[in-house]
Amino acid sequence: PSFLNAGDGRHEHPTQEFLDEFSFLEQNGWDRDRIHLALVGDLYHGRTVHSKVDGLKIYGHVEVDLVCPEELAMPEEYTTRMRAAGYVVRTFPSIEAYMDQPHVALIWLQLERMGDKILSKEHQLRAAVTFTEAMLPRLAPGTRFYHPLPRHSQFPVIPTFLDATPHNCWDRQAMNGYYVRIALLGLVSGALGADFRGVPYTPPVLAKEFVVELEARPAGQQTKEVKVGIKPIEDGIVIDHIGFGQDIEAIWDQIDKIHKIMKLNVISSHGVYASSRGGHKGLISLPNFAKWGIADLKRLAAIAPGCTMNIIAGKRVEKKYSLRMPPRIYNFKDISCKNAACVSHPAQHEHAVPEFRLAGDSKFVCVFCEAQHEYHSIW
């Protein structure tokens, strides 16, 4: 099946972004070498400006000026991704502060999606991002304005006195919406695209083996006695090498998460100890604890990748597992994307189940908003 994302809450709006990029290219003679764009207005809730993180990648050199008060600032995860893509990013608190900047080419405004929490400051915030007639002489030659429409009838951030000027590109932008969306519908319906010769999207191949069974202690060899720390148990489970190499506070935090998320409300011993390999590690000992299944092991791997789990029977290691970083983390009530604008964030009250995919050694990306997280920050 095919579908089009025509805007998902306050997260992104990729079809509007297709329209914008088409309009920018049309006005620039289809030149993709460079673009200098000012994004003005509510950059926190504005979903199309979030989609520009990826949309502007069609240009060789990108300069983005973010113009808004602090209350409406673009979420950090988007500005981080812009800079990671090589964009030159600058910030300004108001359009008045911005007008003296040279070489402005395109100005994209929107303020219709202001959140409920800041409505008490609405008029003050509107003033900070509204273009006034007094600013007209300060515009750089060739500056063009874009706006997704409709605009506020009483307090338009892009006022009507610009309608009959060469700066007006939003009328053409609106007309282009008709053609761009016809093309999109044609692509998903199969009416267009049969002659496509590019490289099709290939879903990432996710590693499957992240719970690896290791060679257990040979028969007849007992677990070692230790001078400091937890004594060996006769039967049960020992989770070892928790947070190996991290600082002591981080290891304790991981031990707490394992207890809480795995619901280990049982008799146990745990602590942080010096490792024979140098540094420190955490350890949890669960005497007379029932054996876990593969689902439990996968859950533990998602919480504490890098640890090992030993099943003890008669003071001997019956089975031993190495738990590695999983390719994705999903289907847990305890995880959440930290991007408050993401459709899967609890504040949005949607039914999107959080899911994260591995993107590097320890980075996980939300499948909905592509915000990057360290694995420990999603819990």
Short mmCIF file of C-alpha atoms in Angstrom, two decimals:
data_model
loop_
_atom_site.label_atom_id
_atom_site.label_comp_id
_atom_site.label_asym_id
_atom_site.label_seq_id
_atom_site.Cartn_x
_atom_site.Cartn_y
_atom_site.Cartn_z
CA PRO A 1 0.00 0.00 0.00
CA SER A 2 1.01 3.62 -0.58
CA PHE A 3 0.19 6.70 1.43
CA LEU A 4 1.06 10.40 1.57
CA ASN A 5 1.93 12.21 4.78
CA ALA A 6 0.02 15.48 4.39
CA GLY A 7 1.04 16.73 7.84
CA ASP A 8 1.18 14.82 11.10
CA GLY A 9 0.23 16.97 14.07
CA ARG A 10 3.03 19.37 15.00
CA HIS A 11 5.78 17.11 13.76
CA GLU A 12 6.34 17.40 10.00
CA HIS A 13 4.62 18.14 6.70
CA PRO A 14 6.64 16.53 3.87
CA THR A 15 4.13 17.16 1.05
CA GLN A 16 4.13 20.91 1.82
CA GLU A 17 7.93 20.71 1.81
CA PHE A 18 7.88 19.19 -1.69
CA LEU A 19 5.76 22.15 -2.76
CA ASP A 20 8.13 24.66 -1.15
CA GLU A 21 11.26 23.16 -2.71
CA PHE A 22 9.57 23.11 -6.12
CA SER A 23 8.66 26.79 -5.70
CA PHE A 24 12.16 27.76 -4.56
CA LEU A 25 13.72 25.94 -7.51
CA GLU A 26 11.29 27.49 -9.96
CA GLN A 27 12.11 31.01 -8.73
CA ASN A 28 15.87 30.31 -8.82
CA GLY A 29 15.91 28.95 -12.36
CA TRP A 30 16.26 25.35 -11.11
CA ASP A 31 19.69 26.14 -9.70
CA ARG A 32 20.55 23.70 -6.88
CA ASP A 33 24.01 25.00 -6.09
CA ARG A 34 23.02 27.06 -3.05
CA ILE A 35 20.12 28.59 -1.12
CA HIS A 36 19.83 31.21 1.63
CA LEU A 37 16.54 30.95 3.45
CA ALA A 38 15.10 32.75 6.47
CA LEU A 39 12.50 30.78 8.45
CA VAL A 40 10.33 33.21 10.42
CA GLY A 41 7.55 32.57 12.92
CA ASP A 42 6.56 29.63 15.08
CA LEU A 43 9.45 27.28 14.43
CA TYR A 44 8.61 25.10 17.42
CA HIS A 45 5.16 23.94 16.29
CA GLY A 46 5.53 24.66 12.55
CA ARG A 47 5.71 21.25 10.95
CA THR A 48 6.85 22.31 7.44
CA VAL A 49 9.95 24.04 8.81
CA HIS A 50 10.84 20.76 10.52
CA SER A 51 10.60 18.96 7.17
CA LYS A 52 13.11 21.41 5.72
CA VAL A 53 15.84 19.61 7.67
CA ASP A 54 15.72 16.94 4.95
CA GLY A 55 14.13 18.91 2.11
CA LEU A 56 16.98 21.42 1.79
CA LYS A 57 19.50 18.63 1.22
CA ILE A 58 18.88 18.96 -2.54
CA TYR A 59 21.12 22.07 -2.50
CA GLY A 60 24.89 22.04 -2.50
CA HIS A 61 25.28 24.87 0.02
CA VAL A 62 22.54 25.81 2.50
CA GLU A 63 22.29 28.83 4.79
CA VAL A 64 19.32 28.90 7.16
CA ASP A 65 18.44 31.87 9.38
CA LEU A 66 16.00 31.04 12.18
CA VAL A 67 14.03 34.14 13.15
CA CYS A 68 11.77 33.85 16.18
CA PRO A 69 11.52 34.64 19.91
CA GLU A 70 12.91 32.05 22.31
CA GLU A 71 9.39 30.78 23.10
CA LEU A 72 8.95 29.73 19.45
CA ALA A 73 12.47 28.39 18.82
CA MET A 74 12.96 25.33 16.65
CA PRO A 75 13.45 22.14 18.74
CA GLU A 76 17.12 21.39 19.27
CA GLU A 77 17.01 18.02 17.55
CA TYR A 78 16.17 19.73 14.23
CA THR A 79 18.87 22.40 14.47
CA THR A 80 21.36 19.67 15.44
CA ARG A 81 20.43 17.69 12.33
CA MET A 82 20.71 20.82 10.17
CA ARG A 83 24.25 21.47 11.35
CA ALA A 84 25.12 17.78 10.98
CA ALA A 85 23.98 18.04 7.33
CA GLY A 86 26.45 20.91 6.82
CA TYR A 87 23.95 23.79 6.86
CA VAL A 88 25.08 27.20 8.07
CA VAL A 89 22.54 28.01 10.80
CA ARG A 90 22.07 31.40 12.49
CA THR A 91 19.42 32.55 14.98
CA PHE A 92 17.73 35.93 15.55
CA PRO A 93 15.14 36.89 18.20
CA SER A 94 12.92 39.01 15.88
CA ILE A 95 12.45 40.11 12.31
CA GLU A 96 13.48 43.65 13.35
CA ALA A 97 16.86 42.31 14.53
CA TYR A 98 17.18 40.34 11.33
CA MET A 99 16.43 43.03 8.75
CA ASP A 100 19.93 44.49 8.77
CA GLN A 101 21.45 41.18 7.64
CA PRO A 102 22.85 41.14 4.09
CA HIS A 103 22.11 38.78 1.22
CA VAL A 104 18.69 37.56 2.33
CA ALA A 105 17.09 35.77 -0.62
CA LEU A 106 13.98 33.94 0.57
CA ILE A 107 11.81 34.56 3.63
CA TRP A 108 9.33 31.88 4.70
CA LEU A 109 6.81 32.94 7.37
CA GLN A 110 4.17 31.17 9.42
CA LEU A 111 2.66 31.73 12.86
CA GLU A 112 -0.69 29.98 12.72
CA ARG A 113 0.32 26.97 14.82
CA MET A 114 1.21 28.65 18.10
CA GLY A 115 0.78 26.32 21.06
CA ASP A 116 -1.78 26.78 23.81
CA LYS A 117 0.89 27.35 26.46
CA ILE A 118 1.99 30.67 24.95
CA LEU A 119 -1.30 32.11 23.74
CA SER A 120 -1.18 34.69 26.54
CA LYS A 121 1.85 36.21 24.75
CA GLU A 122 0.31 35.93 21.30
CA HIS A 123 0.35 39.63 20.36
CA GLN A 124 3.86 40.16 21.69
CA LEU A 125 5.15 37.16 19.78
CA ARG A 126 3.32 38.15 16.60
CA ALA A 127 4.95 41.58 16.72
CA ALA A 128 8.39 39.97 16.88
CA VAL A 129 7.90 38.10 13.59
CA THR A 130 5.55 40.38 11.60
CA PHE A 131 6.92 42.24 8.60
CA THR A 132 5.91 45.92 8.62
CA GLU A 133 5.81 48.56 5.89
CA ALA A 134 8.59 50.51 7.59
CA MET A 135 10.93 47.56 6.95
CA LEU A 136 10.35 47.61 3.19
CA PRO A 137 13.28 49.96 2.32
CA ARG A 138 15.64 47.67 4.26
CA LEU A 139 14.91 44.59 2.17
CA ALA A 140 17.84 43.26 0.16
CA PRO A 141 17.28 43.42 -3.62
CA GLY A 142 15.57 40.34 -4.96
CA THR A 143 14.16 39.21 -1.62
CA ARG A 144 11.11 37.00 -2.04
CA PHE A 145 8.49 36.02 0.52
CA TYR A 146 6.76 32.66 0.87
CA HIS A 147 3.86 31.66 3.11
CA PRO A 148 1.89 28.38 3.23
CA LEU A 149 -1.45 30.23 3.56
CA PRO A 150 -4.03 30.97 4.75
CA ARG A 151 -2.88 34.02 6.67
CA HIS A 152 -4.51 35.56 9.72
CA SER A 153 -7.21 38.05 8.66
CA GLN A 154 -6.61 40.43 11.58
CA PHE A 155 -2.91 40.02 12.30
CA PRO A 156 -1.19 38.76 9.14
CA VAL A 157 2.55 38.21 9.61
CA ILE A 158 2.87 38.77 5.86
CA PRO A 159 0.70 41.87 5.32
CA THR A 160 -1.42 42.74 2.31
CA PHE A 161 0.70 45.73 1.22
CA LEU A 162 3.19 43.19 -0.19
CA ASP A 163 0.58 41.52 -2.40
CA ALA A 164 1.20 43.68 -5.49
CA THR A 165 5.01 43.80 -5.13
CA PRO A 166 7.69 41.64 -6.77
CA HIS A 167 8.34 40.21 -3.30
CA ASN A 168 5.11 38.19 -3.50
CA CYS A 169 5.91 34.55 -4.21
CA TRP A 170 3.21 32.99 -2.04
CA ASP A 171 0.55 33.32 -4.76
CA ARG A 172 2.70 31.29 -7.14
CA GLN A 173 3.53 28.93 -4.27
CA ALA A 174 -0.19 28.33 -3.70
CA MET A 175 -0.77 27.61 -7.40
CA ASN A 176 2.14 25.19 -7.44
CA GLY A 177 0.39 23.24 -4.71
CA TYR A 178 -2.14 22.05 -7.28
CA TYR A 179 0.49 20.65 -9.64
CA VAL A 180 2.79 19.18 -7.00
CA ARG A 181 -0.04 17.30 -5.34
CA ILE A 182 -1.32 16.00 -8.65
CA ALA A 183 2.20 14.64 -9.27
CA LEU A 184 2.33 13.05 -5.81
CA LEU A 185 -1.05 11.39 -6.27
CA GLY A 186 0.07 10.16 -9.69
CA LEU A 187 3.21 8.63 -8.19
CA VAL A 188 1.48 6.71 -5.41
CA SER A 189 -1.33 5.56 -7.73
CA GLY A 190 1.09 4.25 -10.36
CA ALA A 191 0.00 6.67 -13.07
CA LEU A 192 3.47 8.26 -12.99
CA GLY A 193 6.94 6.92 -12.35
CA ALA A 194 7.04 3.81 -14.54
CA ASP A 195 10.12 5.22 -16.28
CA PHE A 196 11.97 5.87 -13.00
CA ARG A 197 15.65 4.97 -13.38
CA GLY A 198 17.00 6.07 -10.03
CA VAL A 199 17.94 3.99 -7.01
CA PRO A 200 14.82 2.82 -5.15
CA TYR A 201 14.58 3.00 -1.38
CA THR A 202 16.05 -0.03 0.31
CA PRO A 203 14.94 -0.70 3.89
CA PRO A 204 17.91 -0.99 6.27
CA VAL A 205 19.06 -4.51 7.00
CA LEU A 206 18.90 -4.99 10.74
CA ALA A 207 21.27 -7.36 12.49
CA LYS A 208 19.37 -10.24 14.08
CA GLU A 209 21.84 -11.77 16.52
CA PHE A 210 22.16 -9.59 19.59
CA VAL A 211 21.51 -12.31 22.19
CA VAL A 212 24.50 -14.61 21.76
CA GLU A 213 24.99 -17.80 23.77
CA LEU A 214 28.57 -18.22 24.94
CA GLU A 215 30.45 -21.28 26.05
CA ALA A 216 29.46 -22.08 29.62
CA ARG A 217 31.89 -22.99 32.38
CA PRO A 218 33.18 -26.56 31.86
CA ALA A 219 31.57 -29.29 33.91
CA GLY A 220 33.17 -29.65 37.31
CA GLN A 221 34.47 -26.06 37.38
CA GLN A 222 32.73 -23.99 40.04
CA THR A 223 32.16 -20.25 40.19
CA LYS A 224 34.97 -18.35 41.85
CA GLU A 225 34.93 -17.16 45.41
CA VAL A 226 35.50 -13.42 45.69
CA LYS A 227 37.09 -11.41 48.44
CA VAL A 228 35.05 -8.24 47.90
CA GLY A 229 31.49 -8.02 46.64
CA ILE A 230 28.75 -10.55 45.99
CA LYS A 231 29.27 -14.18 47.01
CA PRO A 232 28.52 -16.93 44.48
CA ILE A 233 25.03 -18.42 44.49
CA GLU A 234 24.05 -22.06 44.20
CA ASP A 235 21.15 -21.53 41.81
CA GLY A 236 19.68 -18.52 40.03
CA ILE A 237 20.79 -15.75 37.66
CA VAL A 238 23.77 -13.38 37.70
CA ILE A 239 23.78 -10.31 35.45
CA ASP A 240 27.38 -9.20 35.05
CA HIS A 241 29.38 -6.47 33.27
CA ILE A 242 26.54 -3.94 33.55
CA GLY A 243 27.69 -0.59 32.17
CA PHE A 244 31.28 -1.80 31.91
CA GLY A 245 33.70 1.10 31.40
CA GLN A 246 31.19 3.82 32.33
CA ASP A 247 31.47 6.05 35.38
CA ILE A 248 30.15 4.67 38.66
CA GLU A 249 27.06 6.91 38.77
CA ALA A 250 26.00 5.81 35.25
CA ILE A 251 26.44 2.15 36.22
CA TRP A 252 24.24 2.60 39.30
CA ASP A 253 21.63 4.28 37.11
CA GLN A 254 21.66 1.29 34.77
CA ILE A 255 21.31 -1.13 37.69
CA ASP A 256 18.28 0.83 38.92
CA LYS A 257 16.73 0.75 35.44
CA ILE A 258 17.18 -3.03 35.21
CA HIS A 259 15.47 -3.52 38.59
CA LYS A 260 12.60 -1.21 37.68
CA ILE A 261 11.94 -2.20 34.08
CA MET A 262 12.52 -5.93 34.53
CA LYS A 263 10.40 -5.80 37.70
CA LEU A 264 13.02 -7.52 39.87
CA ASN A 265 11.08 -7.15 43.12
CA VAL A 266 12.78 -10.18 44.62
CA ILE A 267 15.58 -11.02 47.04
CA SER A 268 18.80 -9.99 45.34
CA SER A 269 22.25 -8.51 45.73
CA HIS A 270 23.75 -5.85 43.52
CA GLY A 271 26.59 -3.37 43.40
CA VAL A 272 29.36 -1.69 41.44
CA TYR A 273 32.79 -3.29 41.54
CA ALA A 274 36.25 -2.98 40.03
CA SER A 275 36.65 -5.14 36.95
CA SER A 276 39.63 -7.40 36.34
CA ARG A 277 39.83 -5.76 32.90
CA GLY A 278 40.14 -2.30 34.43
CA GLY A 279 37.43 0.25 35.16
CA HIS A 280 34.17 -0.65 36.86
CA LYS A 281 31.13 -2.79 36.19
CA GLY A 282 27.74 -3.46 37.75
CA LEU A 283 26.50 -6.84 38.93
CA ILE A 284 23.10 -8.16 40.01
CA SER A 285 22.77 -11.54 41.72
CA LEU A 286 19.33 -13.20 41.84
CA PRO A 287 19.44 -16.39 43.93
CA ASN A 288 16.81 -19.06 43.23
CA PHE A 289 15.41 -16.93 40.40
CA ALA A 290 13.44 -18.69 37.69
CA LYS A 291 15.05 -18.93 34.27
CA TRP A 292 14.27 -16.18 31.78
CA GLY A 293 13.02 -16.76 28.26
CA ILE A 294 14.37 -15.21 25.06
CA ALA A 295 11.92 -12.28 25.29
CA ASP A 296 13.33 -11.37 28.71
CA LEU A 297 16.88 -11.55 27.36
CA LYS A 298 16.00 -9.22 24.50
CA ARG A 299 14.42 -6.79 26.93
CA LEU A 300 17.52 -6.86 29.12
CA ALA A 301 19.73 -6.28 26.05
CA ALA A 302 17.71 -3.17 25.23
CA ILE A 303 18.18 -1.80 28.76
CA ALA A 304 21.82 -2.80 29.37
CA PRO A 305 23.63 -3.71 26.16
CA GLY A 306 27.07 -5.13 26.76
CA CYS A 307 26.16 -7.07 29.87
CA THR A 308 26.30 -10.84 30.27
CA MET A 309 23.74 -13.11 31.88
CA ASN A 310 24.70 -16.33 33.63
CA ILE A 311 22.26 -19.08 34.59
CA ILE A 312 23.64 -20.83 37.66
CA ALA A 313 22.75 -24.39 38.68
CA GLY A 314 24.53 -26.25 41.47
CA LYS A 315 27.10 -23.45 41.76
CA ARG A 316 28.04 -23.94 38.12
CA VAL A 317 27.36 -21.74 35.09
CA GLU A 318 24.85 -23.78 33.15
CA LYS A 319 24.34 -21.21 30.38
CA LYS A 320 25.90 -17.87 29.56
CA TYR A 321 24.69 -15.15 27.21
CA SER A 322 26.28 -12.01 25.83
CA LEU A 323 23.67 -9.29 25.30
CA ARG A 324 24.64 -6.82 22.60
CA MET A 325 23.12 -3.59 21.30
CA PRO A 326 19.78 -4.51 19.66
CA PRO A 327 19.03 -3.25 16.12
CA ARG A 328 15.77 -1.70 17.31
CA ILE A 329 13.92 -1.03 20.54
CA TYR A 330 10.13 -1.14 20.49
CA ASN A 331 7.02 -2.49 22.16
CA PHE A 332 8.00 -1.25 25.64
CA LYS A 333 5.77 0.95 27.78
CA ASP A 334 8.86 2.46 29.40
CA ILE A 335 10.34 4.13 26.27
CA SER A 336 9.58 7.53 24.81
CA CYS A 337 10.92 9.87 22.16
CA LYS A 338 12.30 13.05 23.75
CA ASN A 339 11.06 15.25 20.88
CA ALA A 340 7.91 16.84 22.33
CA ALA A 341 6.63 17.53 18.81
CA CYS A 342 6.90 13.88 17.76
CA VAL A 343 3.62 12.11 17.11
CA SER A 344 4.77 9.32 19.45
CA HIS A 345 5.52 11.66 22.39
CA PRO A 346 3.09 11.24 25.32
CA ALA A 347 2.18 14.94 25.18
CA GLN A 348 0.59 14.42 21.74
CA HIS A 349 -1.91 11.83 23.09
CA GLU A 350 -1.72 9.85 19.87
CA HIS A 351 -1.68 6.08 19.45
CA ALA A 352 1.75 5.92 17.84
CA VAL A 353 3.82 3.26 19.60
CA PRO A 354 7.42 4.46 20.15
CA GLU A 355 10.05 2.64 18.14
CA PHE A 356 13.76 3.29 17.69
CA ARG A 357 16.31 1.89 15.24
CA LEU A 358 20.05 1.65 15.71
CA ALA A 359 22.00 4.28 13.77
CA GLY A 360 25.62 3.90 14.83
CA ASP A 361 27.38 2.33 17.77
CA SER A 362 25.02 3.65 20.45
CA LYS A 363 22.68 6.10 18.70
CA PHE A 364 19.03 5.26 18.18
CA VAL A 365 16.71 7.13 15.81
CA CYS A 366 12.97 7.52 16.36
CA VAL A 367 11.17 5.95 13.39
CA PHE A 368 8.57 8.75 13.44
CA CYS A 369 10.58 11.99 13.75
CA GLU A 370 14.16 10.73 13.22
CA ALA A 371 15.33 12.45 16.41
CA GLN A 372 18.56 10.87 17.59
CA HIS A 373 18.90 9.47 21.11
CA GLU A 374 21.58 7.77 23.14
CA TYR A 375 20.14 4.37 23.98
CA HIS A 376 19.88 5.17 27.68
CA SER A 377 17.93 8.40 27.07
CA ILE A 378 14.85 6.71 25.58
CA TRP A 379 13.94 4.97 28.85
#
